[in-house]
């Protein structure tokens, strides 16, 4: 007789075959035919809670047993540290064995058990389907994040080159301005020098305009990428620094 807390299993033949998750439909990828098909019963939830509490108590008990009553003596302290390390290794080994028995073994039976798979183990299959879907989605998002970070790095380098070029042009402009003092390009008698000054002024204007547009694009890209730019001094300077 089926228990009232058991869930109805979906026919594996009706399970949709998914390819790689589409970046433009990420939320829809999680909505599969198995969504909401698995639910723990009250007794199963209670068993899991008791299992986790048992693991914490075992760790605390093992560490307490490894402590020495006289921690003031250096020799006993070294012994206590060694015992604590041994206790930790023993706990981790026992925990790994428990994990394999309680988690890996049912999963393997659910996938490869065939007719010998029990009803309780078959209930794991919908959760495994959801796990695979989320894993594919995570891989896609991780690849997109790497691509965005690479683009940000490339554009940041281009921005640094443009700023350095802008500083060089500004220094040239200041040098020429110092030479001609209060004169403007129209006041220079030498036609060749006047043409050079006018060309430099135009280059500075064009460079400042391109710099302003480039910085705006970079700032928007950094802020819109979702990365923690506030933690990076160079990115903070890129986003907040105003172009005069």
PDB file of C-alpha atoms in Angstrom, residues 2-242:
ATOM      1  CA  UNK A   2       1.320   3.408  -0.894  1.00  0.00           C
ATOM      2  CA  UNK A   3       1.921   5.845   1.917  1.00  0.00           C
ATOM      3  CA  UNK A   4      -0.083   9.069   1.799  1.00  0.00           C
ATOM      4  CA  UNK A   5       3.151  11.050   2.043  1.00  0.00           C
ATOM      5  CA  UNK A   6       4.632   9.375  -1.031  1.00  0.00           C
ATOM      6  CA  UNK A   7       4.725  11.350  -4.254  1.00  0.00           C
ATOM      7  CA  UNK A   8       3.585  10.159  -7.641  1.00  0.00           C
ATOM      8  CA  UNK A   9       6.424   9.345  -9.965  1.00  0.00           C
ATOM      9  CA  UNK A  10       6.391  10.764 -13.482  1.00  0.00           C
ATOM     10  CA  UNK A  11       6.897   8.467 -16.410  1.00  0.00           C
ATOM     11  CA  UNK A  12      10.588   8.620 -17.404  1.00  0.00           C
ATOM     12  CA  UNK A  13       9.530   8.458 -21.051  1.00  0.00           C
ATOM     13  CA  UNK A  14       7.889  11.836 -20.694  1.00  0.00           C
ATOM     14  CA  UNK A  15      11.015  13.470 -19.312  1.00  0.00           C
ATOM     15  CA  UNK A  16      12.105  16.240 -21.697  1.00  0.00           C
ATOM     16  CA  UNK A  17      15.598  16.031 -23.113  1.00  0.00           C
ATOM     17  CA  UNK A  18      17.448  19.222 -22.391  1.00  0.00           C
ATOM     18  CA  UNK A  19      20.402  20.541 -24.270  1.00  0.00           C
ATOM     19  CA  UNK A  20      22.575  23.351 -22.967  1.00  0.00           C
ATOM     20  CA  UNK A  21      20.628  26.059 -21.161  1.00  0.00           C
ATOM     21  CA  UNK A  22      19.804  29.078 -23.246  1.00  0.00           C
ATOM     22  CA  UNK A  23      21.144  32.302 -21.628  1.00  0.00           C
ATOM     23  CA  UNK A  24      18.077  34.201 -22.792  1.00  0.00           C
ATOM     24  CA  UNK A  25      15.666  31.780 -21.040  1.00  0.00           C
ATOM     25  CA  UNK A  26      17.530  31.037 -17.787  1.00  0.00           C
ATOM     26  CA  UNK A  27      14.455  31.194 -15.463  1.00  0.00           C
ATOM     27  CA  UNK A  28      12.477  28.881 -17.784  1.00  0.00           C
ATOM     28  CA  UNK A  29      15.193  26.237 -17.712  1.00  0.00           C
ATOM     29  CA  UNK A  30      14.459  25.509 -14.043  1.00  0.00           C
ATOM     30  CA  UNK A  31      10.782  24.836 -14.793  1.00  0.00           C
ATOM     31  CA  UNK A  32      10.967  21.171 -15.811  1.00  0.00           C
ATOM     32  CA  UNK A  33       8.407  18.429 -15.608  1.00  0.00           C
ATOM     33  CA  UNK A  34      10.006  17.333 -12.342  1.00  0.00           C
ATOM     34  CA  UNK A  35       9.668  20.706 -10.595  1.00  0.00           C
ATOM     35  CA  UNK A  36       7.869  20.171  -7.309  1.00  0.00           C
ATOM     36  CA  UNK A  37       7.635  16.399  -7.882  1.00  0.00           C
ATOM     37  CA  UNK A  38       9.664  15.541  -4.770  1.00  0.00           C
ATOM     38  CA  UNK A  39       8.709  16.375  -1.212  1.00  0.00           C
ATOM     39  CA  UNK A  40      10.048  15.008   2.085  1.00  0.00           C
ATOM     40  CA  UNK A  41       7.551  13.565   4.503  1.00  0.00           C
ATOM     41  CA  UNK A  42       7.489  14.803   8.101  1.00  0.00           C
ATOM     42  CA  UNK A  43       9.325  11.714   9.320  1.00  0.00           C
ATOM     43  CA  UNK A  44      12.002  12.101   6.624  1.00  0.00           C
ATOM     44  CA  UNK A  45      12.557  15.770   7.475  1.00  0.00           C
ATOM     45  CA  UNK A  46      12.833  14.892  11.146  1.00  0.00           C
ATOM     46  CA  UNK A  47      15.329  12.128  10.346  1.00  0.00           C
ATOM     47  CA  UNK A  48      17.503  14.565   8.381  1.00  0.00           C
ATOM     48  CA  UNK A  49      17.439  17.117  11.212  1.00  0.00           C
ATOM     49  CA  UNK A  50      18.450  14.451  13.736  1.00  0.00           C
ATOM     50  CA  UNK A  51      21.225  13.264  11.400  1.00  0.00           C
ATOM     51  CA  UNK A  52      22.748  16.749  11.130  1.00  0.00           C
ATOM     52  CA  UNK A  53      22.452  17.266  14.895  1.00  0.00           C
ATOM     53  CA  UNK A  54      24.176  13.929  15.454  1.00  0.00           C
ATOM     54  CA  UNK A  55      27.075  14.945  13.221  1.00  0.00           C
ATOM     55  CA  UNK A  56      27.549  18.214  15.141  1.00  0.00           C
ATOM     56  CA  UNK A  57      27.411  16.427  18.494  1.00  0.00           C
ATOM     57  CA  UNK A  58      29.912  13.812  17.319  1.00  0.00           C
ATOM     58  CA  UNK A  59      32.349  16.543  16.259  1.00  0.00           C
ATOM     59  CA  UNK A  60      31.987  18.419  19.558  1.00  0.00           C
ATOM     60  CA  UNK A  61      32.337  15.219  21.564  1.00  0.00           C
ATOM     61  CA  UNK A  62      35.443  14.131  19.657  1.00  0.00           C
ATOM     62  CA  UNK A  63      37.132  17.527  20.082  1.00  0.00           C
ATOM     63  CA  UNK A  64      36.291  17.614  23.797  1.00  0.00           C
ATOM     64  CA  UNK A  65      37.825  14.169  24.272  1.00  0.00           C
ATOM     65  CA  UNK A  66      41.012  15.341  22.561  1.00  0.00           C
ATOM     66  CA  UNK A  67      41.537  18.237  24.994  1.00  0.00           C
ATOM     67  CA  UNK A  68      44.087  17.900  27.760  1.00  0.00           C
ATOM     68  CA  UNK A  69      43.267  18.960  31.367  1.00  0.00           C
ATOM     69  CA  UNK A  70      46.555  20.811  31.819  1.00  0.00           C
ATOM     70  CA  UNK A  71      47.092  23.180  28.892  1.00  0.00           C
ATOM     71  CA  UNK A  72      49.873  25.143  30.609  1.00  0.00           C
ATOM     72  CA  UNK A  73      52.523  22.536  29.916  1.00  0.00           C
ATOM     73  CA  UNK A  74      54.038  22.720  26.450  1.00  0.00           C
ATOM     74  CA  UNK A  75      54.419  18.961  26.098  1.00  0.00           C
ATOM     75  CA  UNK A  76      50.776  18.344  26.930  1.00  0.00           C
ATOM     76  CA  UNK A  77      49.754  21.097  24.556  1.00  0.00           C
ATOM     77  CA  UNK A  78      51.617  19.427  21.691  1.00  0.00           C
ATOM     78  CA  UNK A  79      50.006  16.119  22.599  1.00  0.00           C
ATOM     79  CA  UNK A  80      46.579  17.758  22.674  1.00  0.00           C
ATOM     80  CA  UNK A  81      47.131  19.322  19.232  1.00  0.00           C
ATOM     81  CA  UNK A  82      48.181  15.967  17.798  1.00  0.00           C
ATOM     82  CA  UNK A  83      45.171  14.257  19.324  1.00  0.00           C
ATOM     83  CA  UNK A  84      42.906  16.977  17.986  1.00  0.00           C
ATOM     84  CA  UNK A  85      44.322  16.490  14.488  1.00  0.00           C
ATOM     85  CA  UNK A  86      43.865  12.731  14.743  1.00  0.00           C
ATOM     86  CA  UNK A  87      40.331  13.198  16.026  1.00  0.00           C
ATOM     87  CA  UNK A  88      39.543  15.566  13.160  1.00  0.00           C
ATOM     88  CA  UNK A  89      40.946  13.116  10.613  1.00  0.00           C
ATOM     89  CA  UNK A  90      38.937  10.285  12.159  1.00  0.00           C
ATOM     90  CA  UNK A  91      35.790  12.399  12.112  1.00  0.00           C
ATOM     91  CA  UNK A  92      36.278  13.427   8.485  1.00  0.00           C
ATOM     92  CA  UNK A  93      36.883   9.810   7.483  1.00  0.00           C
ATOM     93  CA  UNK A  94      33.768   8.634   9.301  1.00  0.00           C
ATOM     94  CA  UNK A  95      31.800  11.518   7.807  1.00  0.00           C
ATOM     95  CA  UNK A  96      32.957  10.638   4.282  1.00  0.00           C
ATOM     96  CA  UNK A  97      31.954   7.012   4.804  1.00  0.00           C
ATOM     97  CA  UNK A  98      28.557   8.075   6.115  1.00  0.00           C
ATOM     98  CA  UNK A  99      28.109  10.412   3.158  1.00  0.00           C
ATOM     99  CA  UNK A 100      28.914   7.643   0.700  1.00  0.00           C
ATOM    100  CA  UNK A 101      26.514   5.240   2.389  1.00  0.00           C
ATOM    101  CA  UNK A 102      23.639   7.693   2.891  1.00  0.00           C
ATOM    102  CA  UNK A 103      24.009   9.788  -0.298  1.00  0.00           C
ATOM    103  CA  UNK A 104      26.108   8.193  -3.009  1.00  0.00           C
ATOM    104  CA  UNK A 105      24.849   4.635  -2.632  1.00  0.00           C
ATOM    105  CA  UNK A 106      21.127   5.552  -3.007  1.00  0.00           C
ATOM    106  CA  UNK A 107      21.950   7.788  -5.971  1.00  0.00           C
ATOM    107  CA  UNK A 108      23.857   5.045  -7.745  1.00  0.00           C
ATOM    108  CA  UNK A 109      21.067   2.573  -7.060  1.00  0.00           C
ATOM    109  CA  UNK A 110      18.467   5.052  -8.329  1.00  0.00           C
ATOM    110  CA  UNK A 111      20.363   5.475 -11.614  1.00  0.00           C
ATOM    111  CA  UNK A 112      21.740   1.992 -12.215  1.00  0.00           C
ATOM    112  CA  UNK A 113      19.607  -0.227  -9.981  1.00  0.00           C
ATOM    113  CA  UNK A 114      17.012  -1.103 -12.582  1.00  0.00           C
ATOM    114  CA  UNK A 115      14.242  -3.335 -11.283  1.00  0.00           C
ATOM    115  CA  UNK A 116      16.047  -3.804  -7.976  1.00  0.00           C
ATOM    116  CA  UNK A 117      15.665  -0.081  -7.177  1.00  0.00           C
ATOM    117  CA  UNK A 118      13.270   0.493  -4.313  1.00  0.00           C
ATOM    118  CA  UNK A 119      10.453   3.017  -4.421  1.00  0.00           C
ATOM    119  CA  UNK A 120      12.252   5.299  -1.949  1.00  0.00           C
ATOM    120  CA  UNK A 121      15.373   5.371  -4.128  1.00  0.00           C
ATOM    121  CA  UNK A 122      13.340   6.066  -7.274  1.00  0.00           C
ATOM    122  CA  UNK A 123      12.060   9.224  -5.599  1.00  0.00           C
ATOM    123  CA  UNK A 124      15.578  10.665  -5.912  1.00  0.00           C
ATOM    124  CA  UNK A 125      15.448  10.720  -9.729  1.00  0.00           C
ATOM    125  CA  UNK A 126      13.424  13.967 -10.053  1.00  0.00           C
ATOM    126  CA  UNK A 127      15.879  15.748  -7.749  1.00  0.00           C
ATOM    127  CA  UNK A 128      18.801  14.503  -9.843  1.00  0.00           C
ATOM    128  CA  UNK A 129      17.133  15.888 -12.962  1.00  0.00           C
ATOM    129  CA  UNK A 130      16.786  19.293 -11.296  1.00  0.00           C
ATOM    130  CA  UNK A 131      20.405  19.097 -10.104  1.00  0.00           C
ATOM    131  CA  UNK A 132      21.668  18.439 -13.647  1.00  0.00           C
ATOM    132  CA  UNK A 133      19.608  21.342 -15.003  1.00  0.00           C
ATOM    133  CA  UNK A 134      20.913  23.768 -12.391  1.00  0.00           C
ATOM    134  CA  UNK A 135      24.477  22.553 -13.005  1.00  0.00           C
ATOM    135  CA  UNK A 136      24.191  23.289 -16.737  1.00  0.00           C
ATOM    136  CA  UNK A 137      22.724  26.710 -15.982  1.00  0.00           C
ATOM    137  CA  UNK A 138      25.537  27.447 -13.544  1.00  0.00           C
ATOM    138  CA  UNK A 139      28.149  26.502 -16.130  1.00  0.00           C
ATOM    139  CA  UNK A 140      26.554  28.795 -18.717  1.00  0.00           C
ATOM    140  CA  UNK A 141      26.404  31.729 -16.307  1.00  0.00           C
ATOM    141  CA  UNK A 142      29.991  31.120 -15.202  1.00  0.00           C
ATOM    142  CA  UNK A 143      31.183  31.214 -18.823  1.00  0.00           C
ATOM    143  CA  UNK A 144      29.285  34.448 -19.433  1.00  0.00           C
ATOM    144  CA  UNK A 145      30.812  35.970 -16.301  1.00  0.00           C
ATOM    145  CA  UNK A 146      34.325  35.080 -17.456  1.00  0.00           C
ATOM    146  CA  UNK A 147      33.626  36.663 -20.858  1.00  0.00           C
ATOM    147  CA  UNK A 148      32.338  39.873 -19.241  1.00  0.00           C
ATOM    148  CA  UNK A 149      35.340  40.055 -16.917  1.00  0.00           C
ATOM    149  CA  UNK A 150      37.685  39.590 -19.878  1.00  0.00           C
ATOM    150  CA  UNK A 151      35.908  42.361 -21.783  1.00  0.00           C
ATOM    151  CA  UNK A 152      36.113  44.668 -18.775  1.00  0.00           C
ATOM    152  CA  UNK A 153      39.841  43.992 -18.445  1.00  0.00           C
ATOM    153  CA  UNK A 154      40.469  44.685 -22.139  1.00  0.00           C
ATOM    154  CA  UNK A 155      38.479  47.903 -22.148  1.00  0.00           C
ATOM    155  CA  UNK A 156      40.130  49.028 -18.906  1.00  0.00           C
ATOM    156  CA  UNK A 157      43.551  48.642 -20.545  1.00  0.00           C
ATOM    157  CA  UNK A 158      42.360  50.592 -23.582  1.00  0.00           C
ATOM    158  CA  UNK A 159      41.080  53.280 -21.258  1.00  0.00           C
ATOM    159  CA  UNK A 160      44.462  53.521 -19.520  1.00  0.00           C
ATOM    160  CA  UNK A 161      46.210  53.912 -22.900  1.00  0.00           C
ATOM    161  CA  UNK A 162      43.733  56.600 -23.947  1.00  0.00           C
ATOM    162  CA  UNK A 163      44.183  58.469 -20.669  1.00  0.00           C
ATOM    163  CA  UNK A 164      47.973  58.355 -21.026  1.00  0.00           C
ATOM    164  CA  UNK A 165      47.719  59.682 -24.569  1.00  0.00           C
ATOM    165  CA  UNK A 166      45.376  62.397 -23.342  1.00  0.00           C
ATOM    166  CA  UNK A 167      47.867  63.437 -20.659  1.00  0.00           C
ATOM    167  CA  UNK A 168      50.624  63.632 -23.261  1.00  0.00           C
ATOM    168  CA  UNK A 169      48.499  65.840 -25.494  1.00  0.00           C
ATOM    169  CA  UNK A 170      47.541  68.010 -22.529  1.00  0.00           C
ATOM    170  CA  UNK A 171      51.205  68.415 -21.582  1.00  0.00           C
ATOM    171  CA  UNK A 172      52.026  69.419 -25.159  1.00  0.00           C
ATOM    172  CA  UNK A 173      49.185  71.911 -25.114  1.00  0.00           C
ATOM    173  CA  UNK A 174      50.385  73.434 -21.850  1.00  0.00           C
ATOM    174  CA  UNK A 175      53.912  73.724 -23.199  1.00  0.00           C
ATOM    175  CA  UNK A 176      52.700  75.540 -26.279  1.00  0.00           C
ATOM    176  CA  UNK A 177      50.444  77.729 -24.171  1.00  0.00           C
ATOM    177  CA  UNK A 178      53.405  78.660 -21.986  1.00  0.00           C
ATOM    178  CA  UNK A 179      55.366  79.654 -25.032  1.00  0.00           C
ATOM    179  CA  UNK A 180      52.740  81.878 -26.569  1.00  0.00           C
ATOM    180  CA  UNK A 181      51.442  83.022 -23.108  1.00  0.00           C
ATOM    181  CA  UNK A 182      48.289  85.024 -23.607  1.00  0.00           C
ATOM    182  CA  UNK A 183      48.328  84.801 -27.368  1.00  0.00           C
ATOM    183  CA  UNK A 184      45.734  82.813 -29.198  1.00  0.00           C
ATOM    184  CA  UNK A 185      46.318  80.813 -32.341  1.00  0.00           C
ATOM    185  CA  UNK A 186      44.936  83.684 -34.431  1.00  0.00           C
ATOM    186  CA  UNK A 187      47.440  86.116 -32.907  1.00  0.00           C
ATOM    187  CA  UNK A 188      50.488  84.100 -33.987  1.00  0.00           C
ATOM    188  CA  UNK A 189      52.217  85.713 -36.937  1.00  0.00           C
ATOM    189  CA  UNK A 190      54.000  82.570 -38.057  1.00  0.00           C
ATOM    190  CA  UNK A 191      51.496  80.750 -40.233  1.00  0.00           C
ATOM    191  CA  UNK A 192      53.177  77.396 -39.747  1.00  0.00           C
ATOM    192  CA  UNK A 193      53.263  77.718 -35.972  1.00  0.00           C
ATOM    193  CA  UNK A 194      49.689  78.978 -35.981  1.00  0.00           C
ATOM    194  CA  UNK A 195      48.606  75.949 -37.966  1.00  0.00           C
ATOM    195  CA  UNK A 196      50.437  73.602 -35.571  1.00  0.00           C
ATOM    196  CA  UNK A 197      48.829  75.216 -32.507  1.00  0.00           C
ATOM    197  CA  UNK A 198      45.403  74.976 -34.094  1.00  0.00           C
ATOM    198  CA  UNK A 199      45.976  71.320 -34.947  1.00  0.00           C
ATOM    199  CA  UNK A 200      47.070  70.536 -31.385  1.00  0.00           C
ATOM    200  CA  UNK A 201      44.030  72.327 -29.957  1.00  0.00           C
ATOM    201  CA  UNK A 202      41.755  70.323 -32.233  1.00  0.00           C
ATOM    202  CA  UNK A 203      43.494  67.086 -31.245  1.00  0.00           C
ATOM    203  CA  UNK A 204      43.018  67.890 -27.568  1.00  0.00           C
ATOM    204  CA  UNK A 205      39.325  68.635 -28.107  1.00  0.00           C
ATOM    205  CA  UNK A 206      38.819  65.430 -30.081  1.00  0.00           C
ATOM    206  CA  UNK A 207      40.769  63.394 -27.520  1.00  0.00           C
ATOM    207  CA  UNK A 208      38.744  64.791 -24.616  1.00  0.00           C
ATOM    208  CA  UNK A 209      35.498  64.059 -26.448  1.00  0.00           C
ATOM    209  CA  UNK A 210      36.523  60.474 -27.219  1.00  0.00           C
ATOM    210  CA  UNK A 211      37.788  60.062 -23.671  1.00  0.00           C
ATOM    211  CA  UNK A 212      34.469  61.192 -22.229  1.00  0.00           C
ATOM    212  CA  UNK A 213      32.472  58.825 -24.449  1.00  0.00           C
ATOM    213  CA  UNK A 214      34.793  55.888 -23.762  1.00  0.00           C
ATOM    214  CA  UNK A 215      34.722  56.453 -20.020  1.00  0.00           C
ATOM    215  CA  UNK A 216      30.925  56.589 -20.042  1.00  0.00           C
ATOM    216  CA  UNK A 217      30.742  53.277 -21.879  1.00  0.00           C
ATOM    217  CA  UNK A 218      33.275  51.622 -19.588  1.00  0.00           C
ATOM    218  CA  UNK A 219      31.549  52.886 -16.457  1.00  0.00           C
ATOM    219  CA  UNK A 220      28.175  51.586 -17.653  1.00  0.00           C
ATOM    220  CA  UNK A 221      29.698  48.225 -18.574  1.00  0.00           C
ATOM    221  CA  UNK A 222      31.395  47.807 -15.202  1.00  0.00           C
ATOM    222  CA  UNK A 223      28.301  48.802 -13.219  1.00  0.00           C
ATOM    223  CA  UNK A 224      25.982  46.693 -15.360  1.00  0.00           C
ATOM    224  CA  UNK A 225      28.190  43.593 -15.218  1.00  0.00           C
ATOM    225  CA  UNK A 226      27.217  42.958 -11.610  1.00  0.00           C
ATOM    226  CA  UNK A 227      30.787  42.561 -10.360  1.00  0.00           C
ATOM    227  CA  UNK A 228      31.824  44.096  -7.061  1.00  0.00           C
ATOM    228  CA  UNK A 229      33.590  47.100  -8.585  1.00  0.00           C
ATOM    229  CA  UNK A 230      33.523  48.993  -5.265  1.00  0.00           C
ATOM    230  CA  UNK A 231      36.132  46.561  -3.900  1.00  0.00           C
ATOM    231  CA  UNK A 232      38.632  47.322  -6.686  1.00  0.00           C
ATOM    232  CA  UNK A 233      40.455  50.654  -6.465  1.00  0.00           C
ATOM    233  CA  UNK A 234      41.070  50.883 -10.205  1.00  0.00           C
ATOM    234  CA  UNK A 235      37.438  50.106 -11.051  1.00  0.00           C
ATOM    235  CA  UNK A 236      36.258  52.672  -8.477  1.00  0.00           C
ATOM    236  CA  UNK A 237      38.479  55.279 -10.121  1.00  0.00           C
ATOM    237  CA  UNK A 238      37.150  54.243 -13.540  1.00  0.00           C
ATOM    238  CA  UNK A 239      33.485  54.525 -12.487  1.00  0.00           C
ATOM    239  CA  UNK A 240      33.622  57.613 -10.276  1.00  0.00           C
ATOM    240  CA  UNK A 241      36.463  59.686 -11.728  1.00  0.00           C
ATOM    241  CA  UNK A 242      35.132  62.629 -13.724  1.00  0.00           C
TER     242      UNK A 242
END
